[in-house]
Structures are given as C-alpha cells and as structure tokens.
Short mmCIF file of C-alpha atoms and ligand atoms in Angstrom, two decimals:
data_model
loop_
_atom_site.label_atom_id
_atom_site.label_comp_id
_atom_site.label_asym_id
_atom_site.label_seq_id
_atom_site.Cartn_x
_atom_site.Cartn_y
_atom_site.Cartn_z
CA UNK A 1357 -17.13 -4.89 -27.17
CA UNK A 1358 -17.11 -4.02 -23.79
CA UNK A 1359 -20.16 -1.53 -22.72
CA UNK A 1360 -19.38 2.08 -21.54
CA UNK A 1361 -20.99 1.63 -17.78
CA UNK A 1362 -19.35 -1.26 -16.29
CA UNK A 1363 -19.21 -1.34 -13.02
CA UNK A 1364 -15.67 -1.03 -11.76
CA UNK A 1365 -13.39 -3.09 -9.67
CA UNK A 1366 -13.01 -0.26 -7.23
CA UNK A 1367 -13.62 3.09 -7.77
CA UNK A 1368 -12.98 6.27 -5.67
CA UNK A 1369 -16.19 7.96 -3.72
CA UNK A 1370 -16.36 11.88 -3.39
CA UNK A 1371 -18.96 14.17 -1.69
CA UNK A 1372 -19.30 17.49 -2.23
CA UNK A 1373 -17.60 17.75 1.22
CA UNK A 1374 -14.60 16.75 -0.26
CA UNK A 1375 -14.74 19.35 -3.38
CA UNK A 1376 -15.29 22.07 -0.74
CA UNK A 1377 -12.31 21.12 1.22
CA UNK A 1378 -10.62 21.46 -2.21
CA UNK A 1379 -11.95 24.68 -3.07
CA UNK A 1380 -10.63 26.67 0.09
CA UNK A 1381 -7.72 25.57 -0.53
CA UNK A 1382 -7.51 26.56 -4.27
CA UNK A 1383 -9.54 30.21 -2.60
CA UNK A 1384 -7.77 30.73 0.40
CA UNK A 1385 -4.57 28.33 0.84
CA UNK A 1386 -1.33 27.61 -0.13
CA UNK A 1387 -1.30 25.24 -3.18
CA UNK A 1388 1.69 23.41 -1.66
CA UNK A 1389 4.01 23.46 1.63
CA UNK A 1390 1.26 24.66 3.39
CA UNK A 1391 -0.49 23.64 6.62
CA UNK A 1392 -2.89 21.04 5.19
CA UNK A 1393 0.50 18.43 4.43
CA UNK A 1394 1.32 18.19 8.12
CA UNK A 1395 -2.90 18.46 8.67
CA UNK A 1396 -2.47 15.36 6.69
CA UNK A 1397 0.31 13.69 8.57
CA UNK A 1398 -0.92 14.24 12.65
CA UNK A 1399 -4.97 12.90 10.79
CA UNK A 1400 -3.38 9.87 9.51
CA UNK A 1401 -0.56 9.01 12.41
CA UNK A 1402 -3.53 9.53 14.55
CA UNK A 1403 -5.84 7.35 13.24
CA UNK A 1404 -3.21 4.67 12.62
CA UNK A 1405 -1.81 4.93 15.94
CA UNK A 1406 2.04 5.85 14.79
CA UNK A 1407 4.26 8.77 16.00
CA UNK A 1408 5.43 10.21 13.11
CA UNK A 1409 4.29 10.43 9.26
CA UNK A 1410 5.45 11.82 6.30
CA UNK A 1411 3.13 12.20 3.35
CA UNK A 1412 4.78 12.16 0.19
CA UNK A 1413 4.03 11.99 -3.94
CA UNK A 1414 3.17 8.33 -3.66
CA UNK A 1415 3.14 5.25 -2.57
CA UNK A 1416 6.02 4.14 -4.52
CA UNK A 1417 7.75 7.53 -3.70
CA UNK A 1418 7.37 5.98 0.30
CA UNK A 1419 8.32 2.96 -0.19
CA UNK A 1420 11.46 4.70 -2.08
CA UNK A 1421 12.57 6.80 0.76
CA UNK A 1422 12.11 4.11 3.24
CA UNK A 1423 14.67 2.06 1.05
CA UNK A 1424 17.09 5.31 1.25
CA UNK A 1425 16.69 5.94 4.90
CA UNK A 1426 17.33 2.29 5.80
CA UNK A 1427 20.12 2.98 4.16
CA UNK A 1428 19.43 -0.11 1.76
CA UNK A 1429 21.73 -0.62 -1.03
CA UNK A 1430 24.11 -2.98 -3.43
CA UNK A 1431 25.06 -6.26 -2.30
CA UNK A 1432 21.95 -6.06 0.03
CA UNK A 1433 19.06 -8.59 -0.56
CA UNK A 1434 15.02 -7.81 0.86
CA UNK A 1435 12.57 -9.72 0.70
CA UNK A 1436 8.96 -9.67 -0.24
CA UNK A 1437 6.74 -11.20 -2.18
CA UNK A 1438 6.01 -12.00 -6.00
CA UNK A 1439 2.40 -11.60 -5.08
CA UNK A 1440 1.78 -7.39 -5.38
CA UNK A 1441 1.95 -4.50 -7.63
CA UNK A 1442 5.75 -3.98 -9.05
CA UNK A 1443 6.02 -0.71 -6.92
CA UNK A 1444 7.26 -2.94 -3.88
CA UNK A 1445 10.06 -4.41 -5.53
CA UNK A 1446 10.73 -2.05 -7.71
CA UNK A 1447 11.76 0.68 -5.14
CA UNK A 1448 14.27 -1.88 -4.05
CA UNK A 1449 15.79 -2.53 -7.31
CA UNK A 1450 16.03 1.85 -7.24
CA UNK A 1451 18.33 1.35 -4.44
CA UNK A 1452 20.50 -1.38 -5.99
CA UNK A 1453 19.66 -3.80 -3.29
CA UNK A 1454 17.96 -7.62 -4.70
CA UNK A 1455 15.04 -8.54 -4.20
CA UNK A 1456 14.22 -11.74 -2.94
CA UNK A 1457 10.45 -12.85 -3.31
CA UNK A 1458 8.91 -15.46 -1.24
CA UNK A 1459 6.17 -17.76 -2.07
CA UNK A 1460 3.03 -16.89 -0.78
CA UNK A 1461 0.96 -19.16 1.73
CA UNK A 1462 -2.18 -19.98 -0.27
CA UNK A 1463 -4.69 -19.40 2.43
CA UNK A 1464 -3.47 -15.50 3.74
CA UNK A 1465 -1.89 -15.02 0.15
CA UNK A 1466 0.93 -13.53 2.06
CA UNK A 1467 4.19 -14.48 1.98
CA UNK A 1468 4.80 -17.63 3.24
CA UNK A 1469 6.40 -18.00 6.80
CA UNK A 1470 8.35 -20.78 6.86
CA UNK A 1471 9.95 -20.47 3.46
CA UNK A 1472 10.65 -16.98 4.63
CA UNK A 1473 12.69 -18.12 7.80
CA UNK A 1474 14.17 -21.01 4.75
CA UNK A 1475 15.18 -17.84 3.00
CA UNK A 1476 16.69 -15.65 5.94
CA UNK A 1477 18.66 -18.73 7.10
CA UNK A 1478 20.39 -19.44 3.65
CA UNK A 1479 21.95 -15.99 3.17
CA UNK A 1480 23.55 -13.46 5.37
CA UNK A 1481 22.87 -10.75 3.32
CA UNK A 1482 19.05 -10.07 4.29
CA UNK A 1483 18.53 -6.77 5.55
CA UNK A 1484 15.31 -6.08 4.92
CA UNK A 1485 11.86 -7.88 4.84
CA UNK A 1486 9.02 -5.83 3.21
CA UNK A 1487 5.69 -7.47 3.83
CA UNK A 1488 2.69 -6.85 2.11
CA UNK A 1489 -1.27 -6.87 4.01
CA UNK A 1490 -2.14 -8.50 0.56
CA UNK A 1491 -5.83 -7.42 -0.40
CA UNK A 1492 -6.05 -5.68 2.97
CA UNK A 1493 -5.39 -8.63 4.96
CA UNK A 1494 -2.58 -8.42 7.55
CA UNK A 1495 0.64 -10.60 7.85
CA UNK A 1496 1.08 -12.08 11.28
CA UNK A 1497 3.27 -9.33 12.34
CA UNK A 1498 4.36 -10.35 15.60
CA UNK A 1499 6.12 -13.54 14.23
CA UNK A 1500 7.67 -11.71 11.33
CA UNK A 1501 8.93 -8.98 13.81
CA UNK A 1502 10.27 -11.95 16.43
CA UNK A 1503 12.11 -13.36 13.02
CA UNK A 1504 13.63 -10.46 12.20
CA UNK A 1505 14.94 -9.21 15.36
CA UNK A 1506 16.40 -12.67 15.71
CA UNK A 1507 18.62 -11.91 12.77
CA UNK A 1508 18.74 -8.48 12.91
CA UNK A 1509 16.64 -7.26 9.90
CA UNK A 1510 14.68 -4.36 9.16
CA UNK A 1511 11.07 -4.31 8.06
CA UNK A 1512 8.91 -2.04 5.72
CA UNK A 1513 5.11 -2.96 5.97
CA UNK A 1514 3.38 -2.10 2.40
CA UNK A 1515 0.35 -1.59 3.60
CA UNK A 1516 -1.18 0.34 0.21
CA UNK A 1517 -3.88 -1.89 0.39
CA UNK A 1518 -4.34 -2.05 4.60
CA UNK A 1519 -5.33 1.53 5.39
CA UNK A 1520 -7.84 0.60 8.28
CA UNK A 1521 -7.21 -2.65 8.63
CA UNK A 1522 -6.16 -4.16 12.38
CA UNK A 1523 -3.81 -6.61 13.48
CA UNK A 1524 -3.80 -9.98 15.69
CA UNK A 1525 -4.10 -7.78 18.45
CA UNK A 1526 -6.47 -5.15 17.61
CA UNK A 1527 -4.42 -2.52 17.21
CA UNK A 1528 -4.66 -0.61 13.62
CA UNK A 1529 -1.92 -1.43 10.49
CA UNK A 1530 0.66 1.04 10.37
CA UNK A 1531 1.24 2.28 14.20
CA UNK A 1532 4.55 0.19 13.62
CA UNK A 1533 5.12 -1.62 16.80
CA UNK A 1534 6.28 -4.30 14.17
CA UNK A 1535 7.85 -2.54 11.77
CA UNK A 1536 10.89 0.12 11.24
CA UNK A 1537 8.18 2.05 8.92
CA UNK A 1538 4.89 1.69 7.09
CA UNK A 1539 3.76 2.64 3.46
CA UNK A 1540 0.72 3.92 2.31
CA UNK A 1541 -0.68 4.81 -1.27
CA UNK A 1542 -4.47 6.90 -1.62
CA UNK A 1543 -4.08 6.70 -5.29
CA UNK A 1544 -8.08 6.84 -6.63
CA UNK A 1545 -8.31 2.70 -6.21
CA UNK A 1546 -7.25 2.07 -2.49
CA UNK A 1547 -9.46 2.84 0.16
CA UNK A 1548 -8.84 6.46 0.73
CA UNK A 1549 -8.23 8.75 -2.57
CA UNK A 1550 -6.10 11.83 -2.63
CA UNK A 1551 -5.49 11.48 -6.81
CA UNK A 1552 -1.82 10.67 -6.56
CA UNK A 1553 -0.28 10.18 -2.78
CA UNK A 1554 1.62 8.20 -0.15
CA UNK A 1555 2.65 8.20 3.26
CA UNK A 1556 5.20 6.79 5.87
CA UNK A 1557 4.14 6.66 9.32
CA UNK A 1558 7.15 5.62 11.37
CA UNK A 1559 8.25 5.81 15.52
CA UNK A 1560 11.80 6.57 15.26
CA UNK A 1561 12.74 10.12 15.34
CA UNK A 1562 16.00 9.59 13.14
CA UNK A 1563 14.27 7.81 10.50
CA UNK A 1564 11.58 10.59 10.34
CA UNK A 1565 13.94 13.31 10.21
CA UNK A 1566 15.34 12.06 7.29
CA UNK A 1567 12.35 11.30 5.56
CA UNK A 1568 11.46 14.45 5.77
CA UNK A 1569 14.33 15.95 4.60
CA UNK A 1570 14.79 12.77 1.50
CA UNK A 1571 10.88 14.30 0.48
CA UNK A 1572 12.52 17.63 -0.30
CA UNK A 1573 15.89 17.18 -2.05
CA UNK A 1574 17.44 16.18 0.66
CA UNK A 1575 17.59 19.94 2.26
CA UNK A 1576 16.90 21.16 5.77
CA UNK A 1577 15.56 24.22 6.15
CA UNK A 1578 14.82 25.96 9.76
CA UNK A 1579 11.78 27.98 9.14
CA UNK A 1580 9.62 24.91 7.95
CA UNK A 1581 7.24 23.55 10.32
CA UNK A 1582 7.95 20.26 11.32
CA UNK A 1583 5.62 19.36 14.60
CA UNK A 1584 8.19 17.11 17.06
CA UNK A 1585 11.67 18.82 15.44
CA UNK A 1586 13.64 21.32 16.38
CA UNK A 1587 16.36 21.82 13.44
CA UNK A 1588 18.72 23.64 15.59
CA UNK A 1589 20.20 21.41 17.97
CA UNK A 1590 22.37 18.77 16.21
CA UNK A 1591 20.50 18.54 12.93
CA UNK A 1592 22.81 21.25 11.05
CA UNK A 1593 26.47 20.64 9.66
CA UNK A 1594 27.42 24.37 9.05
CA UNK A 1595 26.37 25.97 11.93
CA UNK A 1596 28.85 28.88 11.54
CA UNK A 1597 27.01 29.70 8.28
CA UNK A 1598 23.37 28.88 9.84
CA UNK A 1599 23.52 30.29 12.59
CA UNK A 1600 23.37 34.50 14.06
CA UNK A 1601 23.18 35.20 18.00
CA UNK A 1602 21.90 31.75 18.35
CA UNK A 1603 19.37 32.23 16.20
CA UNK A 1604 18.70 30.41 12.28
CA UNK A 1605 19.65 32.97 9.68
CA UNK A 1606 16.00 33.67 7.56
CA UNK A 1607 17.26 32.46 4.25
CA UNK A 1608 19.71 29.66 5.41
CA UNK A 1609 18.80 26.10 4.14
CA UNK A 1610 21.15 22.97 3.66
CA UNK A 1611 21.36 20.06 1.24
CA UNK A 1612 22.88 17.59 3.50
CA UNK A 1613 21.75 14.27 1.52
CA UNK A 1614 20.41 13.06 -2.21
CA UNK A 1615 17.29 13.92 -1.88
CA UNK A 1616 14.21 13.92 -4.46
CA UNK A 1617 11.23 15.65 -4.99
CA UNK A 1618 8.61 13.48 -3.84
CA UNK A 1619 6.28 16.81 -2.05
CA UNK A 1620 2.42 16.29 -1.44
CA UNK A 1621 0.74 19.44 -2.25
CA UNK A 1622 -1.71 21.08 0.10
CA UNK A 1623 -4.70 20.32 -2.70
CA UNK A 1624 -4.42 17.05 -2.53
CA UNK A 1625 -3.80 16.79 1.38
CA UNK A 1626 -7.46 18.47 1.87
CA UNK A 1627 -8.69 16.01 0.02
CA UNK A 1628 -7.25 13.59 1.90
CA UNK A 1629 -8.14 14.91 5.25
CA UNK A 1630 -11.62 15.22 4.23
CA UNK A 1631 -11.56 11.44 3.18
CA UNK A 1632 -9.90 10.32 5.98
CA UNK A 1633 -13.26 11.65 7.98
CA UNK A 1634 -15.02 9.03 6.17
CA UNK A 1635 -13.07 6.24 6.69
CA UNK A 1636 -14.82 4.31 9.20
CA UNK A 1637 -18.00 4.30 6.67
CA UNK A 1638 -15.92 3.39 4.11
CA UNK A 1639 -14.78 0.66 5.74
CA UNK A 1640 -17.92 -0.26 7.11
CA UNK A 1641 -19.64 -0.54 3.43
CA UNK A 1642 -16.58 -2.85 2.58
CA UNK A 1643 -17.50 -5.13 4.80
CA UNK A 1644 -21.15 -5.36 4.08
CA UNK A 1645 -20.45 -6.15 0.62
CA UNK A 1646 -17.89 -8.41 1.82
CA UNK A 1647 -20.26 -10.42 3.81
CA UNK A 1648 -22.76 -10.17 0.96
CA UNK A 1649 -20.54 -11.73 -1.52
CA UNK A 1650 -19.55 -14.23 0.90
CA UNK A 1651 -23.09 -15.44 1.78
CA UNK A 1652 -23.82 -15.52 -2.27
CA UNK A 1653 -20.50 -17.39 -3.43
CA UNK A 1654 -21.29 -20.10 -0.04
CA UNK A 1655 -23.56 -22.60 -2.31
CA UNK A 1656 -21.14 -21.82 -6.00
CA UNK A 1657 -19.33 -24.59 -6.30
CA UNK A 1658 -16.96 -23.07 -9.31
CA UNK A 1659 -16.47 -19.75 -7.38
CA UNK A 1660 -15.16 -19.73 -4.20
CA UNK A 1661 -13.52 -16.54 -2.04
CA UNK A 1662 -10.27 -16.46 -1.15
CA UNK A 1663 -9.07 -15.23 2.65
CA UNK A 1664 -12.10 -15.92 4.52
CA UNK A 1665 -10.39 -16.61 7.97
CA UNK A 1666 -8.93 -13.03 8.35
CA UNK A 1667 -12.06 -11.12 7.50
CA UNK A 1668 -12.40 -9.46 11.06
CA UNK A 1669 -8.48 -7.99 10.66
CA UNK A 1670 -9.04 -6.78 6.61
CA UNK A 1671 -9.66 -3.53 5.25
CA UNK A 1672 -11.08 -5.12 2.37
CA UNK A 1673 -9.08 -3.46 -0.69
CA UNK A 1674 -10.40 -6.25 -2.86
CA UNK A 1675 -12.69 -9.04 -3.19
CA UNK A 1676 -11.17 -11.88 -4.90
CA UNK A 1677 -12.76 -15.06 -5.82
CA UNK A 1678 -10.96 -18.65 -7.21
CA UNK A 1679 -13.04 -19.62 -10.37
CA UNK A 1680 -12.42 -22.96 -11.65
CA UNK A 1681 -12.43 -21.76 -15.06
CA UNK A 1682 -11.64 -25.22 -16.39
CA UNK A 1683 -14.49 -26.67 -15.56
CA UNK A 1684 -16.97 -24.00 -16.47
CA UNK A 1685 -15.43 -24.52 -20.22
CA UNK A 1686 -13.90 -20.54 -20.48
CA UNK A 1687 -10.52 -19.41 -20.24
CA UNK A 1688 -10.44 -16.06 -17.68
CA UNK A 1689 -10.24 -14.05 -21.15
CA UNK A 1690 -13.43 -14.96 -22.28
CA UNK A 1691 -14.82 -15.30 -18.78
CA UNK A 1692 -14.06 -11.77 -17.71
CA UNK A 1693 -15.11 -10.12 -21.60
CA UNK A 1694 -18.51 -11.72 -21.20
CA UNK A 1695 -18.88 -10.37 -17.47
CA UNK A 1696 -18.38 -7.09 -18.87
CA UNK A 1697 -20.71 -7.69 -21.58
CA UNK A 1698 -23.13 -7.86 -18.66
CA UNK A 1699 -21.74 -4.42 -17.36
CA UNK A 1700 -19.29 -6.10 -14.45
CA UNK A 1701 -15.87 -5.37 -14.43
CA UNK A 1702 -13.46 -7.14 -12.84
CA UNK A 1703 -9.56 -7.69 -12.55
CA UNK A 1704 -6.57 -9.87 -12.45
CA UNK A 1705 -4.52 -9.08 -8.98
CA UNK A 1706 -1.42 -9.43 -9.85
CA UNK A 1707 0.69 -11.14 -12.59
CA UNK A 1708 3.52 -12.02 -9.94
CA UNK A 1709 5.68 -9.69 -10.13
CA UNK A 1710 8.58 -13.00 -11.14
CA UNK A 1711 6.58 -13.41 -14.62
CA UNK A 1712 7.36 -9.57 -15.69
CA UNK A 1713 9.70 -9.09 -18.84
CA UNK A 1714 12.12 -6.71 -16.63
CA UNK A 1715 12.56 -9.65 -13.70
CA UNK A 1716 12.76 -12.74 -15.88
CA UNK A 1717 15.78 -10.82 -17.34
CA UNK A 1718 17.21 -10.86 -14.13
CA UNK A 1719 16.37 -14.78 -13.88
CA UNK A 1720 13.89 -14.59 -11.90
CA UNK A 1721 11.79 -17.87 -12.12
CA UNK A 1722 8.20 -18.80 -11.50
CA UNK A 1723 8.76 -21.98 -11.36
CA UNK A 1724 9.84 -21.40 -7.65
CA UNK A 1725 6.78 -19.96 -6.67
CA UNK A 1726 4.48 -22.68 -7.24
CA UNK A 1727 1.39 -21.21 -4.99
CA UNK A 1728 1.74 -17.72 -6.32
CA UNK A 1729 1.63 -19.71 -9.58
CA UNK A 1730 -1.66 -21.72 -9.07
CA UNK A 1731 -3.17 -18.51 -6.77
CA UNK A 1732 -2.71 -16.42 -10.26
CA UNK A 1733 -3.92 -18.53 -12.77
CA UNK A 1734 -7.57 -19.29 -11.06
CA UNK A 1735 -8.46 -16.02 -9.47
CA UNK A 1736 -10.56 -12.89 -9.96
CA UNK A 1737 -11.07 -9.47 -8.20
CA UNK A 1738 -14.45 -8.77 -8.57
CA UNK A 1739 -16.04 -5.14 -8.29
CA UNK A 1740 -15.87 -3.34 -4.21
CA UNK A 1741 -15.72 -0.21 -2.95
CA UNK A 1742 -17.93 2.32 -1.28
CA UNK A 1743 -20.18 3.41 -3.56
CA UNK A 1744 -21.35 -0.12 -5.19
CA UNK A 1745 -24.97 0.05 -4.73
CA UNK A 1746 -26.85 -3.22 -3.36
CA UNK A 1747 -28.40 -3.75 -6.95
CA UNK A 1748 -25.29 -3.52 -8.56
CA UNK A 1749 -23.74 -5.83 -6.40
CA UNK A 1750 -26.69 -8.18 -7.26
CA UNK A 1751 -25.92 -7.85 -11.19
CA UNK A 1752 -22.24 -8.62 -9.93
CA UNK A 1753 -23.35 -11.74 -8.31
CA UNK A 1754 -25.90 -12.95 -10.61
CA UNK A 1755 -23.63 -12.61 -13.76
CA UNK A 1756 -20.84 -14.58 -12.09
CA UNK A 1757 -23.30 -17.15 -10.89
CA UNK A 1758 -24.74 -18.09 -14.21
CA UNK A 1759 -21.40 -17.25 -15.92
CA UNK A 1760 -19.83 -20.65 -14.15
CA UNK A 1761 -22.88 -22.96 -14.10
C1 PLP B 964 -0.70 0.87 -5.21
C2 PLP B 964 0.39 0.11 -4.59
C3 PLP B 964 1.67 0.66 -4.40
C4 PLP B 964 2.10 1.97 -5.00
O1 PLP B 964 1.32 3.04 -4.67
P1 PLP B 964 1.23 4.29 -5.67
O2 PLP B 964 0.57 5.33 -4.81
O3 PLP B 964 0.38 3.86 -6.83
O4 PLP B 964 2.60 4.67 -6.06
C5 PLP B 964 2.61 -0.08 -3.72
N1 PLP B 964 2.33 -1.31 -3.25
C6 PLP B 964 1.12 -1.88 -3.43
C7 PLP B 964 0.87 -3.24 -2.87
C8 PLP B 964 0.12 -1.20 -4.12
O5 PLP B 964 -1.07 -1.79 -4.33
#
C-alpha cells in the first residue's frame, strides 16, 4: 500500500505571489482575452529570445496548430521520436500526416542523428522533423537545422520539457534560429505551471499570424490587440464588407480558416507571468539537486544517471537514473512499490510511444527501436523539482541506495 506523503516525481511550487497575481485578476481583470495573454506572450518570447509567441490551451493544442500552419497533412510523413509523451505524435496523426519515429541515441536520449539522415534519405515525403529536448536536454540543433535545409524540411522543436534550457551556443531553447516554431507546455509537472497551458514562440510573421488566428476558430477580428499586426493591410478577404472610410467596421470579424478553440485565459496567464519571474531560481534549485544526485549515484554501481555530458545546456525536467534491476533481484514493479513504501515516488519516462495499443495497430514495431527499447526497460525518473527539500532528497537517495545493494 503505497503511503499518502510520497514525495513526488515533480511537483508544481506556488507562493503566495502567485495566488495574488491570480486574485486581481479574478477582482479586477478580464477572466479571458484580456491583457495578461499577450502579458504572457512578450514575458516568455522575451525570455526565450523569439519574436513572436502565441500562448494557447496546451501544449498539445501548440504542437496542433503548428502541424496546421505548416500546412502538414495526408501523404506527408514527420519525424520524431518514440522516446516522449504521445502528445508529439499524436498532433501529427490529427493532421493526417505519418509519423515516422527515430531511434534514440542512448547517450542524449534524443533521436538519433544518423539514422535520422538514414530516414530523410529513404523517402521523399519528409516534411517535417519534430525534435524533442528529451528530459530538458537539447538536440544538437545546428546539425538538425543544416539537415533539414539540405532537403528542404520544416522543424517543430517540442521543447515541453526545455523551458530554460540553452543550446550549443548559449543562446536559450525556443528563440528558433533552428526551428520554423517551438512548443511549450506549463502543465503543473514541467518547469513552469500555469494548470493547463502551451505556447508557440516562432520568427516568421506569416506563421504567427495564423497561429493566432488557428487559436480562435480560425477568425480575424480588427479590434483585438495583437502587438506587431496590423489586420488591415492585406490580412482581410472581404474588405468591401470590413471596411468604412478606411476604417474597420466595430463589429466586423472573419472566419477565414478551420480554426479551434485552443484560448489561454487571462487567470491562468497571471499565473504564468508570475512564475515565469521565478524561473531562474527554479532552475537554479534543479541544478543543485542535479549535482546532488549526481555526486550520490557516482560510487552506486546498480544506479547510474543518464545524460551527464549535457548538464550545463539542460533545464533539468527530470532526473533519470539506469537501475540494473536484474542484478539487484527486483523487477521495476516491485522496485518502485517498495520506494514508495519508503515515501519516494518515482516514474517510468516514457513507454515509447511504438509499444502503445493505438500505434502497434498501425504496425508500428519496437523491434526497430532497439535503444529506445533497452533505454525503457532499465530506467527510472526519480523525484525533482523546486521545492524538494535537501532532507527529502536525502530519503530519495538513501532509499534507492540500499534498495539496489
Ligand atoms: C507534456 C508534454 C506535451 C504536452 O503538453 P500538454 O500541455 O500536457 O498538452 C508534449 N510533449 C512533451 C514532450 C511533453 O512532455
């Protein structure tokens, strides 16, 4: 039976600075639409270093609308990799387009370069490549973005787990000098919490225009704010019906795509903004802990981390650890039951996405991702976030330790 006050995997952190930026809102603001979404939007493509950014529902409602404004669809093939949450691949399979995973490379547990480039060479129908910062740890971007040019292919960086985190060359995830657009999630688990939320920070104009309008059903409408975009010039199709002396009619809005509703509201975009002033702590603790764990697990032989050469460039979404669960004489069941027995929680990240009911009906095999394979079978996220306190960290590291003697 597992005890009530486990410690957590990851868990959100909130300050009463972060209710009160709530509370005006729910007092004084507009509960959605208002000026705290595009608050939201300049904070983030700020800090990330990216022209434009559209916040959005989710993170699977971004990657969603970056599918539609790529204009992704049947007959075209993306690839990613097996080794992430379903949301990536699943917002292709929305579109109609294929997904084609990658095997991941067992040190960066990102997708593999070479048998990417083996992958883009044996079909002409790529389009897309949608790269994952897997646990917070970037892909080498600048090769992947050479690759791609080369062939003419778009990419997506899901970066739901790299909020923070910095590439090769120092700059930050997301400010898309490699990438068409960037996705990010602040659901409570990833490193900045706004309950349920996403973004896409982007630097072409077009593809943020219609972002903005794919967020909203699709419809432009002149008398919404949107800082960088004038909706008169050539945006409208009806301009005899839009338009009076020049000037927008009041009322007039247009539905010029299929669009969703995939709106932030302003309640959750305080919250947000308020997080994202804490970021740089919250990064900061991550990488304490990370170094703490690191420095514990150096003399374990049966429980080593995993991704220890990119530390520097991580955000640190999660701190995973290959247990050789053979020789300790447990299966991972029993291994992680009795760890919570001892009031440490832990988790499995991910069953590849290739072993899911939904994709092995679509023949999707395993057995052609052998690393993802072995990577899944031996591994462990063990608890990190913000708020783990020093002792609990030591209850985390003590349990595992004499857990795989
Ligand atoms: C969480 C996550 C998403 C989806 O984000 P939501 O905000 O939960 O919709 C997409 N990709 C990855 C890698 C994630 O971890």
């Amino acid at each position: 039976q597992v005890a009530l006050d486990v410690i957590p995997y990851g868990k959100h952190y909130i300050d009463e600075d972060d209710i009160q930026a709530v509370v005006d809102v729910l007092r004084h603001g507009m509960l959605t639409q208002g000026p705290k979404v595009a608050e939201f939007e300049n904070t983030v493509a700020n800090y990330v270093g990216a022209k434009y950014a559209v916040a959005v529902a989710n993170g699977t409602a971004a990657l969603h609308l970056a599918c539609i404004a790529l204009e992704l669809g049947k007959g075209d093939e993306v690839i990613t990799s097996p080794n992430t949450f379903v949301a990536t691949s699943n917002s292709i399979l929305y579109v109609g387009a294929k997904p084609i995973f990658v095997d991941i490379d067992k040190e960066s547990l990102n997708v593999d370069f070479e048998k990417m480039e083996q992958a883009i060479t044996s079909s002409k129908n790529i389009k897309a490549i949608f790269p994952i910062h897997f646990a917070g740890l970037p892909c080498d971007m600048g090769r992947i973005k050479q690759l791609a040019d080369e062939y003419n292919i778009a990419i997506v960086e899901d970066a739901a787990h790299a909020l923070g985190a910095t590439y090769n060359n120092g700059n930050r995830v997301g400010n898309c000098q490699y990438s068409d657009m960037t996705i990010f999630s602040f659901h409570p688990v990833k490193g900045v919490a706004t309950g349920e939320g996403g973004m896409v920070t982007t630097n072409d104009e077009k593809l943020y225009r219609k972002l903005l309008s794919l967020r909203s059903h699709g419809i432009i409408k002149g008398n919404f704010e949107f800082p960088g975009v004038s909706w008169l010039d050539d945006s409208l199709v009806n301009k005899g019906d839009a338009l009076e002396n020049g000037e927008l009619k009041c009322w007039y809005y247009e539905m010029q795509d299929l669009g969703y509703n995939y709106r932030i509201t302003d309640i959750q975009s305080a919250l947000a903004i308020s997080q994202m002033g804490k970021i740089d702590l919250f990064l900061e603790r991550r990488k304490q802990i990370v170094k703490r764990y690191d420095q514990a697990f150096e003399s374990c032989s049966n429980v080593t981390p995993l991704q220890l050469h990119g530390r520097n460039q991580s955000s640190h979404h999660i701190y995973i650890v290959n247990i050789d669960f053979e020789s300790i004489g447990l299966s991972r069941h029993q291994f992680m039951q009795k760890l919570a027995e001892q009031g440490v929680g832990s988790q499995v990240h991910y069953i590849p996405v290739v072993k899911q009911p939904y994709y092995q009906a679509m023949e999707y095999d395993i057995g052609n991702y052998p690393v993802t394979e072995e990577y899944y079978q031996n591994t462990l996220s063990i608890p990190l976030y913000y708020g783990l306190s020093d002792s609990d960290q030591d209850l985390v590291i003590f349990s595992l330790k004499s857990l795989s003697q």
